[in-house]
Short mmCIF file of C-alpha atoms in Angstrom, two decimals:
data_model
loop_
_atom_site.label_atom_id
_atom_site.label_comp_id
_atom_site.label_asym_id
_atom_site.label_seq_id
_atom_site.Cartn_x
_atom_site.Cartn_y
_atom_site.Cartn_z
CA UNK A 1 0.00 0.00 0.00
CA UNK A 2 1.25 3.45 -0.84
CA UNK A 3 1.11 5.91 2.00
CA UNK A 4 -0.68 9.24 1.64
CA UNK A 5 2.62 11.09 1.86
CA UNK A 6 4.18 8.99 -0.90
CA UNK A 7 1.10 9.47 -3.05
CA UNK A 8 1.26 13.24 -2.65
CA UNK A 9 4.95 13.18 -3.49
CA UNK A 10 4.33 11.25 -6.68
CA UNK A 11 1.28 13.24 -7.74
CA UNK A 12 2.90 16.64 -7.09
CA UNK A 13 4.92 16.92 -10.34
CA UNK A 14 1.94 15.75 -12.42
CA UNK A 15 -0.26 18.34 -10.75
CA UNK A 16 2.36 21.05 -11.31
CA UNK A 17 2.50 20.24 -15.05
CA UNK A 18 -1.28 20.18 -15.31
CA UNK A 19 -1.51 23.53 -13.56
CA UNK A 20 1.04 25.06 -15.93
CA UNK A 21 -0.87 23.80 -18.98
CA UNK A 22 -4.15 25.09 -17.54
CA UNK A 23 -2.72 28.57 -16.99
CA UNK A 24 -1.35 28.51 -20.53
CA UNK A 25 -4.69 27.41 -21.97
CA UNK A 26 -6.63 30.12 -20.11
CA UNK A 27 -4.11 32.86 -20.90
CA UNK A 28 -4.11 31.95 -24.57
CA UNK A 29 -7.92 31.90 -24.78
CA UNK A 30 -8.07 35.26 -23.01
CA UNK A 31 -5.44 36.98 -25.18
CA UNK A 32 -6.71 35.56 -28.49
CA UNK A 33 -3.38 36.28 -30.18
CA UNK A 34 -2.31 34.49 -33.42
CA UNK A 35 1.24 34.12 -32.13
CA UNK A 36 0.09 32.48 -28.89
CA UNK A 37 -1.67 29.16 -29.59
CA UNK A 38 -3.49 27.35 -26.84
CA UNK A 39 -1.84 24.50 -24.98
CA UNK A 40 -4.13 22.00 -26.66
CA UNK A 41 -3.25 23.26 -30.15
CA UNK A 42 0.45 23.00 -29.36
CA UNK A 43 0.13 19.51 -27.93
CA UNK A 44 -1.94 18.40 -30.94
CA UNK A 45 0.97 19.42 -33.22
CA UNK A 46 3.50 17.20 -31.41
CA UNK A 47 2.49 13.92 -33.15
CA UNK A 48 2.74 15.69 -36.52
CA UNK A 49 6.32 16.70 -35.82
CA UNK A 50 7.38 13.35 -34.41
CA UNK A 51 5.62 11.56 -37.26
CA UNK A 52 7.47 13.55 -39.90
CA UNK A 53 10.58 11.73 -41.06
CA UNK A 54 12.61 14.84 -41.78
CA UNK A 55 11.86 16.37 -38.37
CA UNK A 56 12.77 13.13 -36.70
CA UNK A 57 16.10 12.98 -38.54
CA UNK A 58 16.76 16.55 -37.45
CA UNK A 59 15.99 15.85 -33.81
CA UNK A 60 18.08 12.67 -33.81
CA UNK A 61 20.98 14.57 -35.38
CA UNK A 62 20.72 17.07 -32.53
CA UNK A 63 20.75 14.33 -29.93
CA UNK A 64 23.72 12.67 -31.59
CA UNK A 65 25.76 15.89 -31.47
CA UNK A 66 24.71 16.40 -27.90
CA UNK A 67 25.73 12.87 -26.92
CA UNK A 68 29.12 13.17 -28.61
CA UNK A 69 29.82 16.63 -27.21
CA UNK A 70 28.75 15.58 -23.72
CA UNK A 71 30.64 12.29 -23.85
CA UNK A 72 33.94 13.77 -24.98
CA UNK A 73 33.60 16.63 -22.49
CA UNK A 74 33.08 14.23 -19.61
CA UNK A 75 35.98 11.99 -20.69
CA UNK A 76 38.36 14.96 -20.87
CA UNK A 77 37.05 17.04 -17.96
CA UNK A 78 36.94 14.44 -15.21
CA UNK A 79 40.64 13.45 -15.42
CA UNK A 80 41.63 17.11 -15.81
CA UNK A 81 39.53 18.21 -12.83
CA UNK A 82 40.85 15.37 -10.67
CA UNK A 83 44.46 16.17 -11.58
CA UNK A 84 43.86 19.84 -10.78
CA UNK A 85 42.36 18.87 -7.44
CA UNK A 86 45.35 16.79 -6.42
CA UNK A 87 48.23 18.72 -7.98
CA UNK A 88 48.93 22.33 -7.15
CA UNK A 89 51.05 22.74 -10.27
CA UNK A 90 48.31 21.50 -12.59
CA UNK A 91 45.74 23.68 -10.81
CA UNK A 92 48.01 26.72 -11.00
CA UNK A 93 48.36 26.22 -14.75
CA UNK A 94 44.72 25.61 -15.67
CA UNK A 95 42.88 27.76 -13.13
CA UNK A 96 43.62 31.15 -14.78
CA UNK A 97 42.69 29.72 -18.20
CA UNK A 98 39.39 28.42 -16.92
CA UNK A 99 38.64 31.62 -15.06
CA UNK A 100 38.93 33.52 -18.35
CA UNK A 101 36.73 31.06 -20.25
CA UNK A 102 34.18 30.60 -17.47
CA UNK A 103 32.08 33.79 -17.79
CA UNK A 104 32.11 33.81 -21.61
CA UNK A 105 28.84 32.45 -23.02
CA UNK A 106 30.03 29.52 -25.11
CA UNK A 107 27.55 30.38 -27.86
CA UNK A 108 29.29 33.76 -28.19
CA UNK A 109 32.36 31.86 -29.40
CA UNK A 110 30.37 30.29 -32.20
CA UNK A 111 30.99 32.95 -34.85
CA UNK A 112 34.75 32.45 -34.44
CA UNK A 113 34.47 28.67 -34.45
CA UNK A 114 32.23 28.87 -37.52
CA UNK A 115 34.90 30.88 -39.32
CA UNK A 116 37.44 28.15 -38.64
CA UNK A 117 35.40 25.00 -38.87
CA UNK A 118 32.29 25.91 -40.88
CA UNK A 119 28.66 25.47 -39.89
CA UNK A 120 28.66 21.68 -39.72
CA UNK A 121 28.56 19.11 -36.96
CA UNK A 122 32.10 19.79 -35.73
CA UNK A 123 31.36 23.40 -34.82
CA UNK A 124 28.15 22.58 -32.98
CA UNK A 125 29.66 19.60 -31.18
CA UNK A 126 32.61 21.73 -30.11
CA UNK A 127 30.31 24.36 -28.63
CA UNK A 128 28.44 21.67 -26.68
CA UNK A 129 31.79 20.27 -25.54
CA UNK A 130 32.82 23.71 -24.22
CA UNK A 131 29.50 24.22 -22.48
CA UNK A 132 29.66 20.88 -20.68
CA UNK A 133 33.37 20.95 -19.81
CA UNK A 134 33.45 23.77 -17.30
CA UNK A 135 30.93 22.55 -14.73
CA UNK A 136 32.36 19.03 -14.95
CA UNK A 137 35.93 20.26 -14.50
CA UNK A 138 34.88 22.51 -11.64
CA UNK A 139 33.01 19.82 -9.74
CA UNK A 140 35.71 17.19 -10.36
CA UNK A 141 38.26 19.68 -9.10
CA UNK A 142 36.27 20.45 -5.94
CA UNK A 143 35.53 16.77 -5.38
CA UNK A 144 39.18 15.76 -5.73
CA UNK A 145 40.33 18.56 -3.45
CA UNK A 146 37.98 17.40 -0.71
CA UNK A 147 39.24 13.80 -0.68
CA UNK A 148 40.55 13.00 2.77
CA UNK A 149 44.34 12.87 2.87
CA UNK A 150 44.28 9.89 5.25
CA UNK A 151 42.27 7.88 2.74
CA UNK A 152 45.05 8.39 0.19
CA UNK A 153 47.66 7.53 2.79
CA UNK A 154 45.82 4.32 3.55
CA UNK A 155 45.93 3.49 -0.16
CA UNK A 156 49.61 4.41 -0.39
CA UNK A 157 50.40 2.08 2.51
CA UNK A 158 48.68 -0.74 0.61
CA UNK A 159 51.06 -0.09 -2.26
CA UNK A 160 48.94 1.97 -4.67
CA UNK A 161 51.00 4.17 -7.01
CA UNK A 162 50.05 7.86 -7.40
CA UNK A 163 48.20 7.12 -10.64
CA UNK A 164 46.37 4.18 -9.07
CA UNK A 165 45.40 6.40 -6.15
CA UNK A 166 43.94 8.94 -8.59
CA UNK A 167 41.94 6.32 -10.47
CA UNK A 168 40.97 4.05 -7.62
CA UNK A 169 40.62 6.38 -4.63
CA UNK A 170 40.22 9.98 -5.79
CA UNK A 171 37.80 9.10 -8.62
CA UNK A 172 35.37 7.00 -6.58
CA UNK A 173 35.64 9.26 -3.52
CA UNK A 174 34.86 12.34 -5.64
CA UNK A 175 32.17 10.59 -7.69
CA UNK A 176 29.15 12.15 -5.95
CA UNK A 177 30.55 15.62 -6.64
CA UNK A 178 31.62 14.69 -10.19
CA UNK A 179 28.13 13.44 -11.01
CA UNK A 180 26.60 16.66 -9.71
CA UNK A 181 28.79 18.44 -12.25
CA UNK A 182 27.79 16.01 -15.00
CA UNK A 183 24.14 16.63 -14.28
CA UNK A 184 24.59 20.38 -14.67
CA UNK A 185 26.65 19.61 -17.77
CA UNK A 186 23.83 17.54 -19.26
CA UNK A 187 21.34 20.41 -19.00
CA UNK A 188 23.96 22.80 -20.40
CA UNK A 189 24.52 20.38 -23.28
CA UNK A 190 20.85 20.67 -24.20
CA UNK A 191 20.95 24.46 -23.93
CA UNK A 192 24.11 24.84 -26.02
CA UNK A 193 22.76 22.31 -28.52
CA UNK A 194 19.66 24.42 -29.22
CA UNK A 195 21.64 27.68 -29.15
CA UNK A 196 24.21 26.36 -31.61
CA UNK A 197 21.47 25.32 -34.02
CA UNK A 198 19.90 28.71 -33.66
CA UNK A 199 23.12 30.38 -34.77
CA UNK A 200 24.26 27.89 -37.39
CA UNK A 201 20.93 26.96 -38.95
CA UNK A 202 21.37 23.87 -40.99
CA UNK A 203 19.77 20.99 -39.18
CA UNK A 204 18.56 19.98 -35.76
CA UNK A 205 15.76 20.61 -33.30
CA UNK A 206 16.70 24.28 -32.95
CA UNK A 207 16.51 24.62 -36.72
CA UNK A 208 12.93 23.27 -36.84
CA UNK A 209 11.96 25.67 -34.10
CA UNK A 210 13.35 28.78 -35.75
CA UNK A 211 12.21 27.84 -39.25
CA UNK A 212 8.68 27.50 -37.88
CA UNK A 213 9.05 30.90 -36.23
CA UNK A 214 10.14 32.46 -39.53
CA UNK A 215 7.15 30.95 -41.31
CA UNK A 216 4.70 31.94 -38.61
CA UNK A 217 3.81 28.34 -37.67
CA UNK A 218 3.33 29.15 -34.03
CA UNK A 219 1.76 25.80 -33.15
CA UNK A 220 5.00 24.14 -34.24
CA UNK A 221 7.14 26.64 -32.32
CA UNK A 222 5.36 25.90 -29.07
CA UNK A 223 5.21 22.17 -29.77
CA UNK A 224 8.98 22.13 -30.30
CA UNK A 225 9.52 23.95 -27.03
CA UNK A 226 7.48 21.25 -25.30
CA UNK A 227 9.47 18.52 -27.08
CA UNK A 228 12.82 20.05 -26.15
CA UNK A 229 11.64 20.59 -22.57
CA UNK A 230 10.43 17.00 -22.34
CA UNK A 231 13.77 15.79 -23.71
CA UNK A 232 15.53 17.75 -20.98
CA UNK A 233 13.31 16.36 -18.24
CA UNK A 234 13.67 12.78 -19.48
CA UNK A 235 17.46 13.03 -19.83
CA UNK A 236 17.77 14.58 -16.40
CA UNK A 237 15.52 12.00 -14.79
CA UNK A 238 17.39 9.14 -16.48
CA UNK A 239 20.71 10.60 -15.40
CA UNK A 240 19.46 11.06 -11.86
CA UNK A 241 18.53 7.38 -11.72
CA UNK A 242 21.99 6.34 -12.84
CA UNK A 243 23.60 8.81 -10.45
CA UNK A 244 21.59 7.59 -7.47
CA UNK A 245 22.60 4.00 -8.25
CA UNK A 246 26.29 4.84 -8.57
CA UNK A 247 26.54 6.78 -5.33
CA UNK A 248 24.15 4.78 -3.17
CA UNK A 249 27.01 4.37 -0.71
CA UNK A 250 27.30 8.11 -0.02
CA UNK A 251 25.25 10.09 2.46
CA UNK A 252 21.52 10.15 1.74
CA UNK A 253 20.53 13.36 0.07
CA UNK A 254 17.39 15.43 0.12
CA UNK A 255 14.88 13.73 -2.05
CA UNK A 256 12.71 15.65 -4.51
CA UNK A 257 10.30 14.08 -6.98
CA UNK A 258 11.40 16.24 -9.89
CA UNK A 259 14.59 18.16 -9.54
CA UNK A 260 15.99 21.10 -11.42
CA UNK A 261 19.60 21.97 -11.94
CA UNK B 1 58.63 0.90 36.37
CA UNK B 2 61.94 2.22 35.27
CA UNK B 3 62.57 5.70 34.03
CA UNK B 4 65.12 5.74 31.27
CA UNK B 5 66.60 8.99 30.00
CA UNK B 6 65.44 9.57 26.43
CA UNK B 7 68.85 10.16 24.92
CA UNK B 8 70.31 7.01 26.43
CA UNK B 9 71.70 4.92 23.61
CA UNK B 10 72.33 1.90 25.79
CA UNK B 11 68.70 1.45 26.62
CA UNK B 12 68.20 -2.12 27.80
CA UNK B 13 65.07 -4.21 27.87
CA UNK B 14 64.12 -5.68 31.24
CA UNK B 15 65.33 -9.21 31.93
CA UNK B 16 61.74 -10.40 32.32
CA UNK B 17 61.22 -10.03 28.58
CA UNK B 18 61.42 -13.29 26.67
CA UNK B 19 61.51 -11.75 23.20
CA UNK B 20 64.79 -11.12 21.45
CA UNK B 21 65.49 -7.41 21.44
CA UNK B 22 66.02 -6.71 17.75
CA UNK B 23 65.46 -3.18 16.55
CA UNK B 24 62.79 -2.80 13.89
CA UNK B 25 62.40 0.99 13.74
CA UNK B 26 65.09 3.53 14.29
CA UNK B 27 64.40 7.23 14.47
CA UNK B 28 67.62 9.15 14.21
CA UNK B 29 67.75 12.83 15.22
CA UNK B 30 64.55 13.76 13.42
CA UNK B 31 63.40 17.38 13.35
CA UNK B 32 60.35 18.73 11.59
CA UNK B 33 59.75 22.36 10.73
CA UNK B 34 56.40 23.56 9.45
CA UNK B 35 55.95 26.90 7.80
CA UNK B 36 52.91 28.38 9.52
CA UNK B 37 52.96 31.74 7.76
CA UNK B 38 55.22 33.50 5.28
CA UNK B 39 57.97 34.22 7.77
CA UNK B 40 57.20 32.12 10.83
CA UNK B 41 58.55 28.62 11.14
CA UNK B 42 57.15 26.26 13.69
CA UNK B 43 59.46 23.62 15.11
CA UNK B 44 57.08 20.67 15.49
CA UNK B 45 59.70 18.07 16.34
CA UNK B 46 63.13 18.77 17.72
CA UNK B 47 65.94 16.24 17.54
CA UNK B 48 63.99 13.07 18.19
CA UNK B 49 65.91 9.80 18.52
CA UNK B 50 64.13 6.58 19.36
CA UNK B 51 64.48 2.89 18.70
CA UNK B 52 61.62 0.44 18.71
CA UNK B 53 62.12 -3.28 19.16
CA UNK B 54 60.35 -5.88 17.15
CA UNK B 55 57.17 -7.07 18.80
CA UNK B 56 56.95 -4.18 21.25
CA UNK B 57 53.84 -2.16 21.93
CA UNK B 58 55.10 1.39 22.16
CA UNK B 59 52.93 4.40 22.89
CA UNK B 60 53.82 7.97 22.12
CA UNK B 61 52.11 10.04 24.77
CA UNK B 62 51.85 13.80 24.87
CA UNK B 63 49.62 16.86 24.83
CA UNK B 64 48.03 17.96 21.57
CA UNK B 65 50.46 19.93 19.45
CA UNK B 66 53.56 18.06 20.63
CA UNK B 67 54.11 16.53 17.20
CA UNK B 68 53.38 12.95 18.23
CA UNK B 69 51.22 12.29 15.17
CA UNK B 70 53.82 13.90 12.92
CA UNK B 71 56.39 11.49 14.30
CA UNK B 72 54.09 8.59 13.42
CA UNK B 73 53.56 10.00 9.90
CA UNK B 74 57.31 10.17 9.44
CA UNK B 75 57.63 6.48 10.33
CA UNK B 76 54.72 5.79 7.98
CA UNK B 77 56.56 7.62 5.19
CA UNK B 78 53.64 10.00 4.70
CA UNK B 79 55.71 12.98 5.81
CA UNK B 80 59.42 13.54 5.19
CA UNK B 81 61.38 14.91 8.14
CA UNK B 82 63.11 18.27 7.67
CA UNK B 83 66.32 16.81 9.07
CA UNK B 84 67.29 13.39 10.35
CA UNK B 85 66.00 10.05 9.18
CA UNK B 86 63.77 7.18 10.11
CA UNK B 87 64.75 3.60 9.31
CA UNK B 88 62.79 0.41 9.10
CA UNK B 89 64.95 -2.72 9.52
CA UNK B 90 67.99 -0.66 8.65
CA UNK B 91 66.50 0.72 5.43
CA UNK B 92 65.82 4.45 5.23
CA UNK B 93 62.08 5.16 5.01
CA UNK B 94 61.37 7.10 1.83
CA UNK B 95 57.64 6.57 1.47
CA UNK B 96 54.64 4.55 2.59
CA UNK B 97 54.72 0.78 2.21
CA UNK B 98 52.72 -2.30 3.14
CA UNK B 99 55.25 -3.19 5.86
CA UNK B 100 53.86 -0.29 7.93
CA UNK B 101 50.08 -0.25 8.23
CA UNK B 102 48.34 2.90 9.50
CA UNK B 103 45.10 3.12 11.47
CA UNK B 104 43.84 6.69 11.73
CA UNK B 105 41.57 8.46 14.19
CA UNK B 106 39.42 9.47 11.19
CA UNK B 107 39.06 5.78 10.15
CA UNK B 108 39.71 6.78 6.50
CA UNK B 109 37.66 3.87 5.19
CA UNK B 110 36.74 3.74 1.52
CA UNK B 111 33.06 4.77 1.71
CA UNK B 112 32.20 3.30 -1.70
CA UNK B 113 33.30 -0.16 -0.57
CA UNK B 114 31.46 -2.48 1.79
CA UNK B 115 33.10 -3.74 4.97
CA UNK B 116 34.30 -6.80 3.07
CA UNK B 117 35.44 -4.67 0.13
CA UNK B 118 37.46 -2.46 2.44
CA UNK B 119 39.17 -5.36 4.19
CA UNK B 120 39.87 -7.15 0.89
CA UNK B 121 41.36 -4.04 -0.72
CA UNK B 122 44.89 -4.47 0.62
CA UNK B 123 45.27 -8.20 -0.09
CA UNK B 124 43.84 -7.72 -3.60
CA UNK B 125 46.33 -4.92 -4.20
CA UNK B 126 49.09 -7.28 -3.05
CA UNK B 127 47.98 -9.78 -5.69
CA UNK B 128 46.14 -12.26 -3.47
CA UNK B 129 43.49 -14.16 -5.47
CA UNK B 130 39.93 -12.92 -4.94
CA UNK B 131 38.49 -16.01 -3.27
CA UNK B 132 41.52 -16.42 -1.04
CA UNK B 133 41.42 -12.74 -0.04
CA UNK B 134 37.73 -13.09 0.72
CA UNK B 135 38.23 -16.08 3.02
CA UNK B 136 41.01 -14.29 4.92
CA UNK B 137 39.03 -11.06 5.10
CA UNK B 138 35.90 -12.75 6.42
CA UNK B 139 38.00 -14.36 9.15
CA UNK B 140 39.47 -10.97 10.09
CA UNK B 141 36.04 -9.34 10.13
CA UNK B 142 34.92 -12.05 12.51
CA UNK B 143 38.02 -11.52 14.64
CA UNK B 144 37.27 -7.82 15.12
CA UNK B 145 33.71 -8.73 16.06
CA UNK B 146 31.84 -7.64 12.94
CA UNK B 147 30.52 -10.95 11.64
CA UNK B 148 27.25 -10.29 9.85
CA UNK B 149 28.25 -6.78 8.76
CA UNK B 150 30.30 -7.85 5.72
CA UNK B 151 27.99 -6.18 3.22
CA UNK B 152 27.37 -2.96 5.12
CA UNK B 153 28.70 0.35 3.84
CA UNK B 154 30.82 2.48 6.21
CA UNK B 155 28.08 5.13 6.50
CA UNK B 156 25.82 2.49 8.04
CA UNK B 157 28.27 1.76 10.86
CA UNK B 158 28.94 3.44 14.21
CA UNK B 159 32.32 5.02 14.98
CA UNK B 160 33.51 2.02 16.97
CA UNK B 161 32.52 -0.36 14.19
CA UNK B 162 34.27 1.79 11.60
CA UNK B 163 37.47 1.66 13.60
CA UNK B 164 37.15 -2.13 13.85
CA UNK B 165 36.88 -2.27 10.07
CA UNK B 166 39.89 0.03 9.73
CA UNK B 167 41.92 -2.25 12.00
CA UNK B 168 40.86 -5.35 10.05
CA UNK B 169 41.62 -3.59 6.75
CA UNK B 170 45.15 -2.82 7.90
CA UNK B 171 45.78 -6.25 9.47
CA UNK B 172 44.61 -7.83 6.20
CA UNK B 173 47.78 -6.99 4.32
CA UNK B 174 50.03 -8.20 7.14
CA UNK B 175 52.11 -5.11 7.94
CA UNK B 176 55.08 -5.76 10.19
CA UNK B 177 54.35 -2.61 12.16
CA UNK B 178 50.96 -1.16 13.07
CA UNK B 179 50.93 2.63 13.19
CA UNK B 180 47.96 3.75 15.22
CA UNK B 181 47.22 7.47 15.26
CA UNK B 182 44.91 8.18 18.23
CA UNK B 183 42.71 5.40 16.88
CA UNK B 184 40.16 5.59 19.70
CA UNK B 185 40.25 9.36 20.08
CA UNK B 186 36.94 9.94 18.29
CA UNK B 187 35.02 7.31 20.26
CA UNK B 188 32.90 7.55 23.38
CA UNK B 189 34.37 6.26 26.66
CA UNK B 190 32.51 2.96 26.66
CA UNK B 191 33.35 2.07 23.05
CA UNK B 192 36.90 3.18 23.64
CA UNK B 193 37.35 0.77 26.55
CA UNK B 194 35.91 -2.11 24.57
CA UNK B 195 38.18 -1.44 21.63
CA UNK B 196 41.22 -1.18 23.88
CA UNK B 197 40.41 -4.59 25.32
CA UNK B 198 39.84 -6.12 21.92
CA UNK B 199 42.98 -4.58 20.48
CA UNK B 200 44.98 -6.00 23.36
CA UNK B 201 43.46 -9.46 22.87
CA UNK B 202 44.25 -9.39 19.17
CA UNK B 203 47.74 -8.05 19.79
CA UNK B 204 48.58 -10.60 22.46
CA UNK B 205 47.98 -13.35 19.90
CA UNK B 206 50.65 -12.41 17.39
CA UNK B 207 52.58 -9.55 19.06
CA UNK B 208 53.05 -7.38 16.05
CA UNK B 209 55.10 -4.25 16.62
CA UNK B 210 52.72 -1.38 17.41
CA UNK B 211 53.44 2.32 17.50
CA UNK B 212 50.46 3.90 19.19
CA UNK B 213 49.87 7.63 19.47
CA UNK B 214 47.61 8.84 22.26
CA UNK B 215 47.05 11.67 24.71
CA UNK B 216 45.45 9.39 27.28
CA UNK B 217 47.76 8.28 30.10
CA UNK B 218 45.46 5.37 31.10
CA UNK B 219 45.33 4.10 27.57
CA UNK B 220 49.10 4.27 27.12
CA UNK B 221 49.84 2.47 30.39
CA UNK B 222 47.13 -0.15 29.86
CA UNK B 223 48.32 -1.12 26.39
CA UNK B 224 52.04 -0.54 26.22
CA UNK B 225 55.40 -2.12 26.96
CA UNK B 226 57.01 1.27 26.64
CA UNK B 227 55.64 4.80 26.84
CA UNK B 228 57.45 7.63 25.12
CA UNK B 229 56.48 10.86 26.87
CA UNK B 230 56.68 13.97 24.75
CA UNK B 231 56.55 17.63 25.65
CA UNK B 232 55.51 20.37 23.28
CA UNK B 233 56.86 23.58 21.73
CA UNK B 234 59.10 22.22 20.44
CA UNK B 235 58.11 18.55 20.38
CA UNK B 236 60.74 16.65 22.33
CA UNK B 237 61.04 13.30 23.99
CA UNK B 238 60.78 13.99 27.68
CA UNK B 239 61.07 10.52 29.07
CA UNK B 240 60.90 6.92 27.95
CA UNK B 241 59.15 4.73 30.48
CA UNK B 242 59.12 0.98 30.69
CA UNK B 243 55.74 -0.45 31.67
CA UNK B 244 56.59 -3.71 33.36
CA UNK B 245 53.05 -4.87 34.10
CA UNK B 246 52.42 -8.58 33.48
CA UNK B 247 50.62 -9.84 30.38
CA UNK B 248 48.08 -10.88 29.41
CA UNK B 249 46.53 -7.80 30.93
CA UNK B 250 42.92 -7.76 31.98
CA UNK B 251 41.36 -4.40 32.52
CA UNK B 252 39.41 -5.29 35.67
CA UNK B 253 42.54 -6.76 37.30
CA UNK B 254 44.81 -4.00 36.16
CA UNK B 255 42.67 -1.14 37.46
CA UNK B 256 43.02 -2.61 40.96
CA UNK B 257 46.75 -3.24 40.60
CA UNK B 258 48.80 -0.72 42.64
CA UNK B 259 51.62 -0.96 40.10
CA UNK B 260 49.30 0.20 37.35
CA UNK B 261 47.96 2.99 39.52
CA UNK B 262 51.47 4.12 40.39
CA UNK B 263 52.47 4.20 36.71
CA UNK B 264 49.52 6.39 35.82
CA UNK B 265 50.04 8.73 38.75
CA UNK B 266 53.79 9.02 38.13
CA UNK B 267 53.31 9.88 34.49
CA UNK B 268 50.62 12.43 35.26
CA UNK B 269 52.88 14.01 37.86
CA UNK B 270 55.69 14.29 35.35
CA UNK B 271 53.39 16.05 32.89
CA UNK B 272 52.25 18.43 35.64
CA UNK B 273 55.86 19.30 36.45
CA UNK B 274 56.72 20.05 32.85
CA UNK B 275 53.61 22.22 32.62
CA UNK B 276 54.84 24.28 35.55
CA UNK B 277 58.26 24.74 33.98
CA UNK B 278 56.99 25.47 30.51
CA UNK B 279 54.38 27.94 29.35
CA UNK B 280 50.78 27.29 30.40
CA UNK B 281 48.97 25.06 27.96
#
């Protein structure tokens, strides 16, 4: 039997979504504007988009770039962040570089990257890579810094080499913090993905959205926003499941039904 | 009880001892300077010389800030002394190694590993086959009184249980010397007493060399063959005291033993005297 509290907790996000859609529906009916379709009209357009082969290819191409950009960023950023966290020399070298890059919106670099690499996949993937890297590096760095010295000493006494200590003590010990960074990185990957397609219009989910806007197909615009939003929520929820499994051993954390980064 | 001057090089074990007196650890005029701020240097250890015989239980006793843990870290190879050297079986200590197993006050368990995973970690690292390491580790877990907790994660254990795991984890890779850094300092009085008893029982079985850092006089006298008294600012050896109480020691017998009581009182008096001479702590 599910307790009343558990039921409320599970129903809460559904209710929140329903409330949002209701407000949208009412506002749209009240304003009667051509550029503001009702929630129902937008939702009705979703099957049309997902049923269209070309749209689907576009969306899948977006997801592919996002996956590659995110994957490479994680593979590069975690070791770099961990090294920075455990070596003062490495931190002293990379910290100023990262501090310069940090506040720059990665999409603002796109015009330059486009000049070098064109408007294709490489440019967009690179922008996603840049967007994901910083939070992952930062959290890996903080996580590695916080690893208890005595834990490393214990490993050293067992005969672990410095590299083994990094891979087999620092990495698992910092994993909760690293995964927090990856989760932020995942949301940023989605954001930079759409932004990159907005700037370099050629293919992708962002391209569908802005083409529809140009042609005044407002139903499609809103439907795409819902699709992209849903993608974000699903990716985040899936990642959260994986994260919770991987760091079950760490302290229990505050539990929210739907969480936002 | 005999009081032996710390600098005495011809320090002799009592005739009652049946173990051969072969030196395992030699600390030779070790000093340690820490830079506290840009210009100020803090002399944590000043000219420490000490030899430890194989199979002896030696406590380093002193007030906080006397550098007793630093001395242990130097023997562990975790910290390099500013001057002087520490030797293990005649070889200069240049880094940590499985011949010297630390047990820390902070437990320092691997939180992502279960109790069994923690204890197996050392043997696996030493190349022991998985099933063999598991059998040995399970036996050790039972020995420290944690049978049934093999699959628990450290966060699910109490402080006392964590320290039992830490002890088993270190014993698992068979170090020749146990380096215990205020291992029971973070535990409540009751748990502390129980762990002292259990440690003594375990130790009396195989008489591994133990270097045990503590600020508790009772604890040092109860456990040790030899107590190294340190004073602070700078950290120096004040006195080396032989604890000649019979073994196996039982807490309830020992607490009533006038010899034990005299040891504790004498040591406390010596600390009081040095407090009067030195600056107030």
